Amino acid sequence: MAILHKPQVVLIGWTDFRQPEEYAWQTDTARAGEKLIEFAGRMCYQSWNNPSGRTNRQYIENLLRQGHLSVLEHAQASFAISGISRSCSHELVRHRHFSFSQMSQRYVAEDEANFIEPEVIASDPEAHAIFMQAVEASAEAYRRLNQLLERRLASHPDRLERRKLARQAARAVLPNATETRLVMSGNFRAWRHFLRLRGSRHAEAEIRTLALEIYRQLLELSPAAFGDFEEVEGEDGVIELRTPNPAE
Ligand SMILES: Cc1cc2nc3c(=O)[nH]c(=O)nc-3n(C[C@H](O)[C@H](O)[C@H](O)COP(=O)(O)OP(=O)(O)OC[C@H]3O[C@@H](n4cnc5c(N)ncnc54)[C@H](O)[C@@H]3O)c2cc1C
C-alpha cells in the first residue's frame, strides 16, 4: 500500500493527419492536430489559397475568438491517468464528451490498493494520522471481507466468477481515496471545456492539479489550440487556468 500525492499523466495518443494531394493548400505547422483543424476550417469556406497569409496559429486563434469551436472537435488527445482517487474519477466521468476505460474493481483485486491523500491532510500531522488509520482499517476490512466471501462462495463452479462476486461486494468498504487508473480520450473542444471548469480555482484541488498537468501536455501538443489559456497564481498560492475566449 502506497500513499500518493500527485497524479501521473501520460499523453498516449493524438490525431494524425494526411496531406490530401487533391487540395492545393499548405500550412506552416508541423503538428498534425493543428493541420487537421485548419484543413477542416478551410473546408467550410473553400479558402485554400490563404490570401491574407495567416499562419496556422493565427487561423486557430481566430476560431477561438469567434467561438467557432466545432472545428476543434476533429483533433483528439488521449491520456493514461493514474494516481488519482475514485472521487476524482467520479468527477471526471461527469464530462460527457470523453471516452473512458477505467480499472475494474470487480476484476482487479484491491488487496494492495494505493490511496490518494489530499494535500491539506498530508500537511497536518494530526489529520494525516486520522487519514492513515482510516485507510488502513478500510484496506484490512476489504481483505478480510474478500477472503471470507471467497470461502463462502467456494462451491461456485466458476473461479473467475467467484472472485468477481467477492471483490464487487468487498469493495463497498473502500474509501473515496482509493487509487484508480484510466484512459481518457476526447477532442480539443471537450478538453478546452474541461480545462476551463476543472482548472478554475472553484474546482476541487485534486482535479485542478490534474487539469493543470493535462493542460501543460496539451499546450505542448498544440500551442495554437491551448495557448490562450494561462496559469494564474492567486495570493493564496492556488494556480488556476484562465482564458479570455469562449470555451464551451
Ligand atoms: C466547481 C464545480 C462544482 C461542482 N459541483 C457539483 C455538485 O455539487 N453536484 C453535481 O452533481 N455536480 C457538480 N459539478 C459537476 C457539474 O455539474 C458538471 O456535471 C460537470 O462539471 C460537467 O460539466 P458539463 O455538463 O458542462 O460538461 P460536459 O458533460 O463535458 O458537457 C459539455 C457541454 O456540452 C453540453 N451538453 C452536454 N450534455 C448535454 C445535454 N444532455 N443537454 C444539453 N447540453 C449538453 C453543455 O453545453 C455542456 O456544458 C461541479 C463542477 C464544478 C466545476
PDB file of C-alpha atoms and ligand atoms in Angstrom:
ATOM      1  CA  MET A   1       0.000   0.000   0.000  1.00  0.00           C
ATOM      2  CA  ALA A   2       1.374   3.376  -1.013  1.00  0.00           C
ATOM      3  CA  ILE A   3       0.077   6.844  -0.216  1.00  0.00           C
ATOM      4  CA  LEU A   4       0.144   9.025  -3.320  1.00  0.00           C
ATOM      5  CA  HIS A   5       0.031  12.804  -3.593  1.00  0.00           C
ATOM      6  CA  LYS A   6       0.294  13.593  -7.307  1.00  0.00           C
ATOM      7  CA  PRO A   7      -1.433  12.251 -10.409  1.00  0.00           C
ATOM      8  CA  GLN A   8       0.577  10.606 -13.172  1.00  0.00           C
ATOM      9  CA  VAL A   9      -0.499  11.796 -16.605  1.00  0.00           C
ATOM     10  CA  VAL A  10       0.911  10.437 -19.849  1.00  0.00           C
ATOM     11  CA  LEU A  11      -0.164  11.593 -23.290  1.00  0.00           C
ATOM     12  CA  ILE A  12      -0.555   8.299 -25.156  1.00  0.00           C
ATOM     13  CA  GLY A  13      -2.483   9.138 -28.300  1.00  0.00           C
ATOM     14  CA  TRP A  14      -3.233  12.056 -30.582  1.00  0.00           C
ATOM     15  CA  THR A  15      -4.527  12.882 -34.020  1.00  0.00           C
ATOM     16  CA  ASP A  16      -2.621  12.144 -37.200  1.00  0.00           C
ATOM     17  CA  PHE A  17      -3.139  13.955 -40.487  1.00  0.00           C
ATOM     18  CA  ARG A  18      -2.538  13.009 -44.117  1.00  0.00           C
ATOM     19  CA  GLN A  19      -1.988  15.882 -46.512  1.00  0.00           C
ATOM     20  CA  PRO A  20      -4.507  15.366 -49.315  1.00  0.00           C
ATOM     21  CA  GLU A  21      -2.950  15.840 -52.750  1.00  0.00           C
ATOM     22  CA  GLU A  22      -6.357  16.849 -54.111  1.00  0.00           C
ATOM     23  CA  TYR A  23      -6.213  20.212 -52.311  1.00  0.00           C
ATOM     24  CA  ALA A  24      -3.719  22.905 -53.255  1.00  0.00           C
ATOM     25  CA  TRP A  25      -3.158  24.025 -49.692  1.00  0.00           C
ATOM     26  CA  GLN A  26      -0.175  24.380 -47.422  1.00  0.00           C
ATOM     27  CA  THR A  27       0.277  25.444 -43.847  1.00  0.00           C
ATOM     28  CA  ASP A  28       3.186  26.273 -41.586  1.00  0.00           C
ATOM     29  CA  THR A  29       2.671  23.955 -38.610  1.00  0.00           C
ATOM     30  CA  ALA A  30       4.254  20.516 -38.239  1.00  0.00           C
ATOM     31  CA  ARG A  31       1.591  19.412 -35.744  1.00  0.00           C
ATOM     32  CA  ALA A  32      -0.994  17.014 -37.165  1.00  0.00           C
ATOM     33  CA  GLY A  33      -3.886  18.118 -34.939  1.00  0.00           C
ATOM     34  CA  GLU A  34      -3.334  21.765 -35.867  1.00  0.00           C
ATOM     35  CA  LYS A  35      -3.156  20.909 -39.581  1.00  0.00           C
ATOM     36  CA  LEU A  36      -6.396  18.966 -39.311  1.00  0.00           C
ATOM     37  CA  ILE A  37      -8.193  21.839 -37.557  1.00  0.00           C
ATOM     38  CA  GLU A  38      -7.095  24.363 -40.192  1.00  0.00           C
ATOM     39  CA  PHE A  39      -7.946  21.986 -43.023  1.00  0.00           C
ATOM     40  CA  ALA A  40     -11.440  21.394 -41.575  1.00  0.00           C
ATOM     41  CA  GLY A  41     -11.966  25.141 -41.080  1.00  0.00           C
ATOM     42  CA  ARG A  42     -10.901  25.925 -44.641  1.00  0.00           C
ATOM     43  CA  MET A  43     -13.272  23.241 -45.914  1.00  0.00           C
ATOM     44  CA  CYS A  44     -16.188  25.376 -44.668  1.00  0.00           C
ATOM     45  CA  TYR A  45     -15.375  28.295 -46.977  1.00  0.00           C
ATOM     46  CA  GLN A  46     -13.167  26.515 -49.544  1.00  0.00           C
ATOM     47  CA  SER A  47     -10.495  29.079 -48.706  1.00  0.00           C
ATOM     48  CA  TRP A  48      -7.454  27.095 -49.796  1.00  0.00           C
ATOM     49  CA  ASN A  49      -5.366  29.998 -51.095  1.00  0.00           C
ATOM     50  CA  ASN A  50      -4.851  31.869 -47.817  1.00  0.00           C
ATOM     51  CA  PRO A  51      -4.683  35.326 -49.467  1.00  0.00           C
ATOM     52  CA  SER A  52      -4.250  37.066 -46.082  1.00  0.00           C
ATOM     53  CA  GLY A  53      -1.116  34.972 -45.397  1.00  0.00           C
ATOM     54  CA  ARG A  54      -2.345  33.796 -41.972  1.00  0.00           C
ATOM     55  CA  THR A  55      -0.175  31.395 -40.062  1.00  0.00           C
ATOM     56  CA  ASN A  56      -1.815  28.260 -38.689  1.00  0.00           C
ATOM     57  CA  ARG A  57      -1.620  29.732 -35.222  1.00  0.00           C
ATOM     58  CA  GLN A  58      -3.384  32.916 -36.320  1.00  0.00           C
ATOM     59  CA  TYR A  59      -6.023  30.832 -38.089  1.00  0.00           C
ATOM     60  CA  ILE A  60      -6.793  28.771 -34.965  1.00  0.00           C
ATOM     61  CA  GLU A  61      -6.638  31.817 -32.674  1.00  0.00           C
ATOM     62  CA  ASN A  62      -9.303  33.408 -34.843  1.00  0.00           C
ATOM     63  CA  LEU A  63     -11.506  30.304 -34.492  1.00  0.00           C
ATOM     64  CA  LEU A  64     -11.107  30.537 -30.712  1.00  0.00           C
ATOM     65  CA  ARG A  65     -12.009  34.226 -30.615  1.00  0.00           C
ATOM     66  CA  GLN A  66     -15.040  33.671 -32.852  1.00  0.00           C
ATOM     67  CA  GLY A  67     -16.177  30.700 -30.772  1.00  0.00           C
ATOM     68  CA  HIS A  68     -16.193  28.563 -33.931  1.00  0.00           C
ATOM     69  CA  LEU A  69     -15.263  25.644 -31.714  1.00  0.00           C
ATOM     70  CA  SER A  70     -16.867  22.742 -33.569  1.00  0.00           C
ATOM     71  CA  VAL A  71     -13.825  22.784 -35.869  1.00  0.00           C
ATOM     72  CA  LEU A  72     -11.674  21.845 -32.865  1.00  0.00           C
ATOM     73  CA  GLU A  73     -13.640  18.637 -32.442  1.00  0.00           C
ATOM     74  CA  HIS A  74     -11.624  16.960 -35.223  1.00  0.00           C
ATOM     75  CA  ALA A  75      -8.391  16.830 -33.203  1.00  0.00           C
ATOM     76  CA  GLN A  76      -8.121  14.343 -30.353  1.00  0.00           C
ATOM     77  CA  ALA A  77      -5.866  13.539 -27.423  1.00  0.00           C
ATOM     78  CA  SER A  78      -5.783  10.511 -25.112  1.00  0.00           C
ATOM     79  CA  PHE A  79      -4.149  10.321 -21.686  1.00  0.00           C
ATOM     80  CA  ALA A  80      -3.244   7.420 -19.397  1.00  0.00           C
ATOM     81  CA  ILE A  81      -4.002   8.686 -15.906  1.00  0.00           C
ATOM     82  CA  SER A  82      -3.064   7.014 -12.630  1.00  0.00           C
ATOM     83  CA  GLY A  83      -2.527   8.135  -9.071  1.00  0.00           C
ATOM     84  CA  ILE A  84      -5.974   9.704  -8.809  1.00  0.00           C
ATOM     85  CA  SER A  85      -8.697   8.889  -6.317  1.00  0.00           C
ATOM     86  CA  ARG A  86     -12.067   7.335  -7.049  1.00  0.00           C
ATOM     87  CA  SER A  87     -13.659  10.639  -6.011  1.00  0.00           C
ATOM     88  CA  CYS A  88     -11.600  12.438  -8.652  1.00  0.00           C
ATOM     89  CA  SER A  89     -12.538   9.887 -11.315  1.00  0.00           C
ATOM     90  CA  HIS A  90     -16.188  10.318 -10.387  1.00  0.00           C
ATOM     91  CA  GLU A  91     -15.825  13.997 -11.217  1.00  0.00           C
ATOM     92  CA  LEU A  92     -14.038  13.178 -14.473  1.00  0.00           C
ATOM     93  CA  VAL A  93     -16.753  10.889 -15.785  1.00  0.00           C
ATOM     94  CA  ARG A  94     -19.351  13.662 -15.440  1.00  0.00           C
ATOM     95  CA  HIS A  95     -17.788  15.130 -18.601  1.00  0.00           C
ATOM     96  CA  ARG A  96     -19.947  13.537 -21.244  1.00  0.00           C
ATOM     97  CA  HIS A  97     -17.885  14.185 -24.350  1.00  0.00           C
ATOM     98  CA  PHE A  98     -14.976  11.979 -23.297  1.00  0.00           C
ATOM     99  CA  SER A  99     -14.353   8.252 -23.631  1.00  0.00           C
ATOM    100  CA  PHE A 100     -13.129   6.357 -20.575  1.00  0.00           C
ATOM    101  CA  SER A 101     -11.617   2.957 -19.862  1.00  0.00           C
ATOM    102  CA  GLN A 102     -11.214   2.563 -16.122  1.00  0.00           C
ATOM    103  CA  MET A 103      -9.630  -0.147 -13.984  1.00  0.00           C
ATOM    104  CA  SER A 104     -12.355  -2.529 -12.794  1.00  0.00           C
ATOM    105  CA  GLN A 105     -12.723  -3.128  -9.070  1.00  0.00           C
ATOM    106  CA  ARG A 106     -14.685  -6.286  -9.902  1.00  0.00           C
ATOM    107  CA  TYR A 107     -11.880  -7.953 -11.883  1.00  0.00           C
ATOM    108  CA  VAL A 108      -8.818  -6.413 -10.243  1.00  0.00           C
ATOM    109  CA  ALA A 109      -8.111  -7.237  -6.587  1.00  0.00           C
ATOM    110  CA  GLU A 110      -7.622  -4.186  -4.377  1.00  0.00           C
ATOM    111  CA  ASP A 111      -5.626  -6.036  -1.664  1.00  0.00           C
ATOM    112  CA  GLU A 112      -2.577  -3.893  -2.445  1.00  0.00           C
ATOM    113  CA  ALA A 113      -4.519  -0.732  -3.347  1.00  0.00           C
ATOM    114  CA  ASN A 114      -2.848   2.663  -3.082  1.00  0.00           C
ATOM    115  CA  PHE A 115      -4.585   5.694  -1.605  1.00  0.00           C
ATOM    116  CA  ILE A 116      -4.564   9.364  -2.547  1.00  0.00           C
ATOM    117  CA  GLU A 117      -4.031  11.720   0.358  1.00  0.00           C
ATOM    118  CA  PRO A 118      -5.270  15.317  -0.088  1.00  0.00           C
ATOM    119  CA  GLU A 119      -2.513  17.884   0.448  1.00  0.00           C
ATOM    120  CA  VAL A 120      -4.420  19.662   3.211  1.00  0.00           C
ATOM    121  CA  ILE A 121      -4.465  16.397   5.182  1.00  0.00           C
ATOM    122  CA  ALA A 122      -0.869  15.410   4.349  1.00  0.00           C
ATOM    123  CA  SER A 123       0.474  18.720   5.633  1.00  0.00           C
ATOM    124  CA  ASP A 124      -1.238  18.391   9.028  1.00  0.00           C
ATOM    125  CA  PRO A 125       0.272  15.653  11.266  1.00  0.00           C
ATOM    126  CA  GLU A 126      -2.925  15.143  13.258  1.00  0.00           C
ATOM    127  CA  ALA A 127      -5.129  14.956  10.128  1.00  0.00           C
ATOM    128  CA  HIS A 128      -2.548  12.669   8.482  1.00  0.00           C
ATOM    129  CA  ALA A 129      -2.711  10.243  11.424  1.00  0.00           C
ATOM    130  CA  ILE A 130      -6.520  10.074  11.224  1.00  0.00           C
ATOM    131  CA  PHE A 131      -6.307   9.538   7.460  1.00  0.00           C
ATOM    132  CA  MET A 132      -3.777   6.708   7.791  1.00  0.00           C
ATOM    133  CA  GLN A 133      -5.793   4.985  10.478  1.00  0.00           C
ATOM    134  CA  ALA A 134      -8.942   5.140   8.316  1.00  0.00           C
ATOM    135  CA  VAL A 135      -7.361   3.845   5.083  1.00  0.00           C
ATOM    136  CA  GLU A 136      -5.513   1.052   6.887  1.00  0.00           C
ATOM    137  CA  ALA A 137      -8.753  -0.041   8.571  1.00  0.00           C
ATOM    138  CA  SER A 138     -10.622   0.038   5.234  1.00  0.00           C
ATOM    139  CA  ALA A 139      -7.886  -1.881   3.462  1.00  0.00           C
ATOM    140  CA  GLU A 140      -7.875  -4.501   6.204  1.00  0.00           C
ATOM    141  CA  ALA A 141     -11.696  -4.790   6.147  1.00  0.00           C
ATOM    142  CA  TYR A 142     -11.563  -5.198   2.339  1.00  0.00           C
ATOM    143  CA  ARG A 143      -9.020  -8.012   2.536  1.00  0.00           C
ATOM    144  CA  ARG A 144     -10.946  -9.830   5.269  1.00  0.00           C
ATOM    145  CA  LEU A 145     -14.294  -9.492   3.505  1.00  0.00           C
ATOM    146  CA  ASN A 146     -12.784 -10.604   0.217  1.00  0.00           C
ATOM    147  CA  GLN A 147     -11.276 -13.734   1.773  1.00  0.00           C
ATOM    148  CA  LEU A 148     -14.430 -14.518   3.747  1.00  0.00           C
ATOM    149  CA  LEU A 149     -16.711 -14.131   0.723  1.00  0.00           C
ATOM    150  CA  GLU A 150     -14.453 -16.286  -1.440  1.00  0.00           C
ATOM    151  CA  ARG A 151     -14.693 -19.029   1.205  1.00  0.00           C
ATOM    152  CA  ARG A 152     -18.487 -18.649   1.394  1.00  0.00           C
ATOM    153  CA  LEU A 153     -18.687 -18.935  -2.386  1.00  0.00           C
ATOM    154  CA  ALA A 154     -16.338 -21.931  -2.534  1.00  0.00           C
ATOM    155  CA  SER A 155     -19.000 -24.170  -4.103  1.00  0.00           C
ATOM    156  CA  HIS A 156     -19.370 -21.795  -7.070  1.00  0.00           C
ATOM    157  CA  PRO A 157     -18.049 -23.728 -10.094  1.00  0.00           C
ATOM    158  CA  ASP A 158     -16.500 -20.747 -11.910  1.00  0.00           C
ATOM    159  CA  ARG A 159     -13.321 -19.497 -10.185  1.00  0.00           C
ATOM    160  CA  LEU A 160     -13.226 -16.174 -12.019  1.00  0.00           C
ATOM    161  CA  GLU A 161     -16.906 -15.511 -11.329  1.00  0.00           C
ATOM    162  CA  ARG A 162     -16.409 -16.420  -7.644  1.00  0.00           C
ATOM    163  CA  ARG A 163     -13.603 -13.880  -7.327  1.00  0.00           C
ATOM    164  CA  LYS A 164     -15.659 -11.247  -9.120  1.00  0.00           C
ATOM    165  CA  LEU A 165     -18.621 -11.790  -6.790  1.00  0.00           C
ATOM    166  CA  ALA A 166     -16.368 -11.461  -3.730  1.00  0.00           C
ATOM    167  CA  ARG A 167     -14.496  -8.380  -4.987  1.00  0.00           C
ATOM    168  CA  GLN A 168     -17.558  -6.498  -6.168  1.00  0.00           C
ATOM    169  CA  ALA A 169     -19.079  -6.843  -2.681  1.00  0.00           C
ATOM    170  CA  ALA A 170     -15.884  -6.275  -0.674  1.00  0.00           C
ATOM    171  CA  ARG A 171     -15.113  -3.003  -2.498  1.00  0.00           C
ATOM    172  CA  ALA A 172     -18.076  -1.447  -0.673  1.00  0.00           C
ATOM    173  CA  VAL A 173     -15.760  -0.668   2.256  1.00  0.00           C
ATOM    174  CA  LEU A 174     -13.013   1.013   0.215  1.00  0.00           C
ATOM    175  CA  PRO A 175     -12.824   4.794   0.653  1.00  0.00           C
ATOM    176  CA  ASN A 176     -13.125   7.557  -1.942  1.00  0.00           C
ATOM    177  CA  ALA A 177      -9.354   7.939  -1.592  1.00  0.00           C
ATOM    178  CA  THR A 178      -8.658   4.558  -3.249  1.00  0.00           C
ATOM    179  CA  GLU A 179      -6.416   4.933  -6.299  1.00  0.00           C
ATOM    180  CA  THR A 180      -7.868   4.345  -9.745  1.00  0.00           C
ATOM    181  CA  ARG A 181      -6.328   4.271 -13.226  1.00  0.00           C
ATOM    182  CA  LEU A 182      -7.943   5.095 -16.525  1.00  0.00           C
ATOM    183  CA  VAL A 183      -7.558   6.160 -20.117  1.00  0.00           C
ATOM    184  CA  MET A 184      -9.408   9.357 -21.011  1.00  0.00           C
ATOM    185  CA  SER A 185      -9.844  10.435 -24.622  1.00  0.00           C
ATOM    186  CA  GLY A 186     -11.515  13.464 -26.070  1.00  0.00           C
ATOM    187  CA  ASN A 187     -11.408  16.114 -28.726  1.00  0.00           C
ATOM    188  CA  PHE A 188      -9.797  19.529 -28.299  1.00  0.00           C
ATOM    189  CA  ARG A 189     -13.134  21.278 -27.776  1.00  0.00           C
ATOM    190  CA  ALA A 190     -14.040  18.906 -24.951  1.00  0.00           C
ATOM    191  CA  TRP A 191     -10.567  19.328 -23.417  1.00  0.00           C
ATOM    192  CA  ARG A 192     -10.918  23.120 -23.519  1.00  0.00           C
ATOM    193  CA  HIS A 193     -14.255  22.932 -21.734  1.00  0.00           C
ATOM    194  CA  PHE A 194     -12.755  20.543 -19.172  1.00  0.00           C
ATOM    195  CA  LEU A 195      -9.761  22.858 -18.583  1.00  0.00           C
ATOM    196  CA  ARG A 196     -11.981  25.864 -18.065  1.00  0.00           C
ATOM    197  CA  LEU A 197     -14.203  24.122 -15.487  1.00  0.00           C
ATOM    198  CA  ARG A 198     -11.631  21.983 -13.718  1.00  0.00           C
ATOM    199  CA  GLY A 199      -8.687  24.359 -13.978  1.00  0.00           C
ATOM    200  CA  SER A 200     -10.706  27.016 -12.175  1.00  0.00           C
ATOM    201  CA  ARG A 201      -9.968  27.945  -8.565  1.00  0.00           C
ATOM    202  CA  HIS A 202     -13.527  26.804  -7.788  1.00  0.00           C
ATOM    203  CA  ALA A 203     -12.679  23.228  -8.786  1.00  0.00           C
ATOM    204  CA  GLU A 204     -11.662  20.692  -6.159  1.00  0.00           C
ATOM    205  CA  ALA A 205      -7.891  20.636  -5.501  1.00  0.00           C
ATOM    206  CA  GLU A 206      -7.078  17.144  -6.837  1.00  0.00           C
ATOM    207  CA  ILE A 207      -8.918  17.550 -10.139  1.00  0.00           C
ATOM    208  CA  ARG A 208      -7.464  21.061 -10.548  1.00  0.00           C
ATOM    209  CA  THR A 209      -3.952  19.626 -10.161  1.00  0.00           C
ATOM    210  CA  LEU A 210      -4.849  17.004 -12.757  1.00  0.00           C
ATOM    211  CA  ALA A 211      -6.315  19.623 -15.114  1.00  0.00           C
ATOM    212  CA  LEU A 212      -3.138  21.712 -14.829  1.00  0.00           C
ATOM    213  CA  GLU A 213      -0.950  18.735 -15.736  1.00  0.00           C
ATOM    214  CA  ILE A 214      -3.197  17.832 -18.670  1.00  0.00           C
ATOM    215  CA  TYR A 215      -3.137  21.470 -19.820  1.00  0.00           C
ATOM    216  CA  ARG A 216       0.686  21.559 -19.815  1.00  0.00           C
ATOM    217  CA  GLN A 217       0.829  18.469 -22.014  1.00  0.00           C
ATOM    218  CA  LEU A 218      -1.949  19.705 -24.317  1.00  0.00           C
ATOM    219  CA  LEU A 219      -0.096  23.001 -24.675  1.00  0.00           C
ATOM    220  CA  GLU A 220       2.963  21.110 -25.940  1.00  0.00           C
ATOM    221  CA  LEU A 221       0.778  19.103 -28.295  1.00  0.00           C
ATOM    222  CA  SER A 222      -0.954  22.185 -29.699  1.00  0.00           C
ATOM    223  CA  PRO A 223       0.173  25.676 -28.689  1.00  0.00           C
ATOM    224  CA  ALA A 224      -2.352  27.075 -31.190  1.00  0.00           C
ATOM    225  CA  ALA A 225      -5.392  25.333 -29.676  1.00  0.00           C
ATOM    226  CA  PHE A 226      -4.468  25.794 -25.994  1.00  0.00           C
ATOM    227  CA  GLY A 227      -2.116  28.797 -25.982  1.00  0.00           C
ATOM    228  CA  ASP A 228      -4.851  31.244 -24.981  1.00  0.00           C
ATOM    229  CA  PHE A 229      -5.059  29.650 -21.523  1.00  0.00           C
ATOM    230  CA  GLU A 230      -2.717  30.979 -18.898  1.00  0.00           C
ATOM    231  CA  GLU A 231      -1.755  29.790 -15.455  1.00  0.00           C
ATOM    232  CA  VAL A 232      -2.536  32.471 -12.884  1.00  0.00           C
ATOM    233  CA  GLU A 233      -1.315  32.170  -9.304  1.00  0.00           C
ATOM    234  CA  GLY A 234      -3.522  33.749  -6.647  1.00  0.00           C
ATOM    235  CA  GLU A 235      -2.304  35.374  -3.446  1.00  0.00           C
ATOM    236  CA  ASP A 236      -3.222  32.163  -1.615  1.00  0.00           C
ATOM    237  CA  GLY A 237      -0.865  30.149  -3.888  1.00  0.00           C
ATOM    238  CA  VAL A 238      -3.708  28.497  -5.828  1.00  0.00           C
ATOM    239  CA  ILE A 239      -2.829  28.186  -9.530  1.00  0.00           C
ATOM    240  CA  GLU A 240      -5.782  28.381 -11.893  1.00  0.00           C
ATOM    241  CA  LEU A 241      -6.309  28.354 -15.640  1.00  0.00           C
ATOM    242  CA  ARG A 242      -7.889  31.327 -17.377  1.00  0.00           C
ATOM    243  CA  THR A 243      -8.771  32.152 -20.949  1.00  0.00           C
ATOM    244  CA  PRO A 244     -10.422  35.255 -22.404  1.00  0.00           C
ATOM    245  CA  ASN A 245     -12.005  33.100 -25.137  1.00  0.00           C
ATOM    246  CA  PRO A 246     -15.218  31.072 -25.140  1.00  0.00           C
ATOM    247  CA  ALA A 247     -14.516  27.500 -24.001  1.00  0.00           C
ATOM    248  CA  GLU A 248     -17.928  25.847 -24.204  1.00  0.00           C
TER     249      GLU A 248
HETATM  250  C1  LIG B   1     -16.680  23.729  -9.231  1.00  0.00           C
HETATM  251  C2  LIG B   1     -17.635  22.628  -9.596  1.00  0.00           C
HETATM  252  C3  LIG B   1     -18.541  22.168  -8.647  1.00  0.00           C
HETATM  253  C4  LIG B   1     -19.445  21.144  -8.967  1.00  0.00           C
HETATM  254  N1  LIG B   1     -20.324  20.695  -8.020  1.00  0.00           N
HETATM  255  C5  LIG B   1     -21.216  19.741  -8.326  1.00  0.00           C
HETATM  256  C6  LIG B   1     -22.176  19.261  -7.381  1.00  0.00           C
HETATM  257  O1  LIG B   1     -22.211  19.707  -6.241  1.00  0.00           O
HETATM  258  N2  LIG B   1     -23.035  18.301  -7.753  1.00  0.00           N
HETATM  259  C7  LIG B   1     -23.044  17.787  -9.020  1.00  0.00           C
HETATM  260  O2  LIG B   1     -23.873  16.920  -9.324  1.00  0.00           O
HETATM  261  N3  LIG B   1     -22.146  18.191  -9.942  1.00  0.00           N
HETATM  262  C8  LIG B   1     -21.236  19.138  -9.636  1.00  0.00           C
HETATM  263  N4  LIG B   1     -20.331  19.543 -10.579  1.00  0.00           N
HETATM  264  C9  LIG B   1     -20.317  18.901 -11.873  1.00  0.00           C
HETATM  265  C10 LIG B   1     -21.068  19.732 -12.936  1.00  0.00           C
HETATM  266  O3  LIG B   1     -22.437  19.870 -12.583  1.00  0.00           O
HETATM  267  C11 LIG B   1     -20.981  19.037 -14.315  1.00  0.00           C
HETATM  268  O4  LIG B   1     -21.598  17.764 -14.277  1.00  0.00           O
HETATM  269  C12 LIG B   1     -19.552  18.834 -14.773  1.00  0.00           C
HETATM  270  O5  LIG B   1     -18.767  19.964 -14.500  1.00  0.00           O
HETATM  271  C13 LIG B   1     -19.549  18.591 -16.270  1.00  0.00           C
HETATM  272  O6  LIG B   1     -19.882  19.810 -16.896  1.00  0.00           O
HETATM  273  P1  LIG B   1     -20.753  19.926 -18.179  1.00  0.00           P
HETATM  274  O7  LIG B   1     -22.054  19.246 -18.007  1.00  0.00           O
HETATM  275  O8  LIG B   1     -20.751  21.368 -18.604  1.00  0.00           O
HETATM  276  O9  LIG B   1     -19.753  19.185 -19.176  1.00  0.00           O
HETATM  277  P2  LIG B   1     -19.858  18.081 -20.259  1.00  0.00           P
HETATM  278  O10 LIG B   1     -20.629  16.896 -19.862  1.00  0.00           O
HETATM  279  O11 LIG B   1     -18.415  17.896 -20.588  1.00  0.00           O
HETATM  280  O12 LIG B   1     -20.610  18.770 -21.435  1.00  0.00           O
HETATM  281  C14 LIG B   1     -20.033  19.880 -22.134  1.00  0.00           C
HETATM  282  C15 LIG B   1     -21.140  20.780 -22.615  1.00  0.00           C
HETATM  283  O13 LIG B   1     -21.927  20.046 -23.563  1.00  0.00           O
HETATM  284  C16 LIG B   1     -23.280  20.446 -23.437  1.00  0.00           C
HETATM  285  N5  LIG B   1     -24.093  19.292 -23.031  1.00  0.00           N
HETATM  286  C17 LIG B   1     -23.622  18.066 -22.644  1.00  0.00           C
HETATM  287  N6  LIG B   1     -24.631  17.239 -22.394  1.00  0.00           N
HETATM  288  C18 LIG B   1     -25.774  17.936 -22.602  1.00  0.00           C
HETATM  289  C19 LIG B   1     -27.141  17.621 -22.501  1.00  0.00           C
HETATM  290  N7  LIG B   1     -27.569  16.423 -22.109  1.00  0.00           N
HETATM  291  N8  LIG B   1     -28.039  18.570 -22.808  1.00  0.00           N
HETATM  292  C20 LIG B   1     -27.662  19.788 -23.210  1.00  0.00           C
HETATM  293  N9  LIG B   1     -26.356  20.188 -23.323  1.00  0.00           N
HETATM  294  C21 LIG B   1     -25.428  19.247 -23.033  1.00  0.00           C
HETATM  295  C22 LIG B   1     -23.329  21.560 -22.386  1.00  0.00           C
HETATM  296  O14 LIG B   1     -23.178  22.799 -23.026  1.00  0.00           O
HETATM  297  C23 LIG B   1     -22.111  21.256 -21.561  1.00  0.00           C
HETATM  298  O15 LIG B   1     -21.614  22.388 -20.865  1.00  0.00           O
HETATM  299  C24 LIG B   1     -19.428  20.565 -10.272  1.00  0.00           C
HETATM  300  C25 LIG B   1     -18.494  21.030 -11.223  1.00  0.00           C
HETATM  301  C26 LIG B   1     -17.612  22.039 -10.903  1.00  0.00           C
HETATM  302  C27 LIG B   1     -16.629  22.508 -11.936  1.00  0.00           C
END
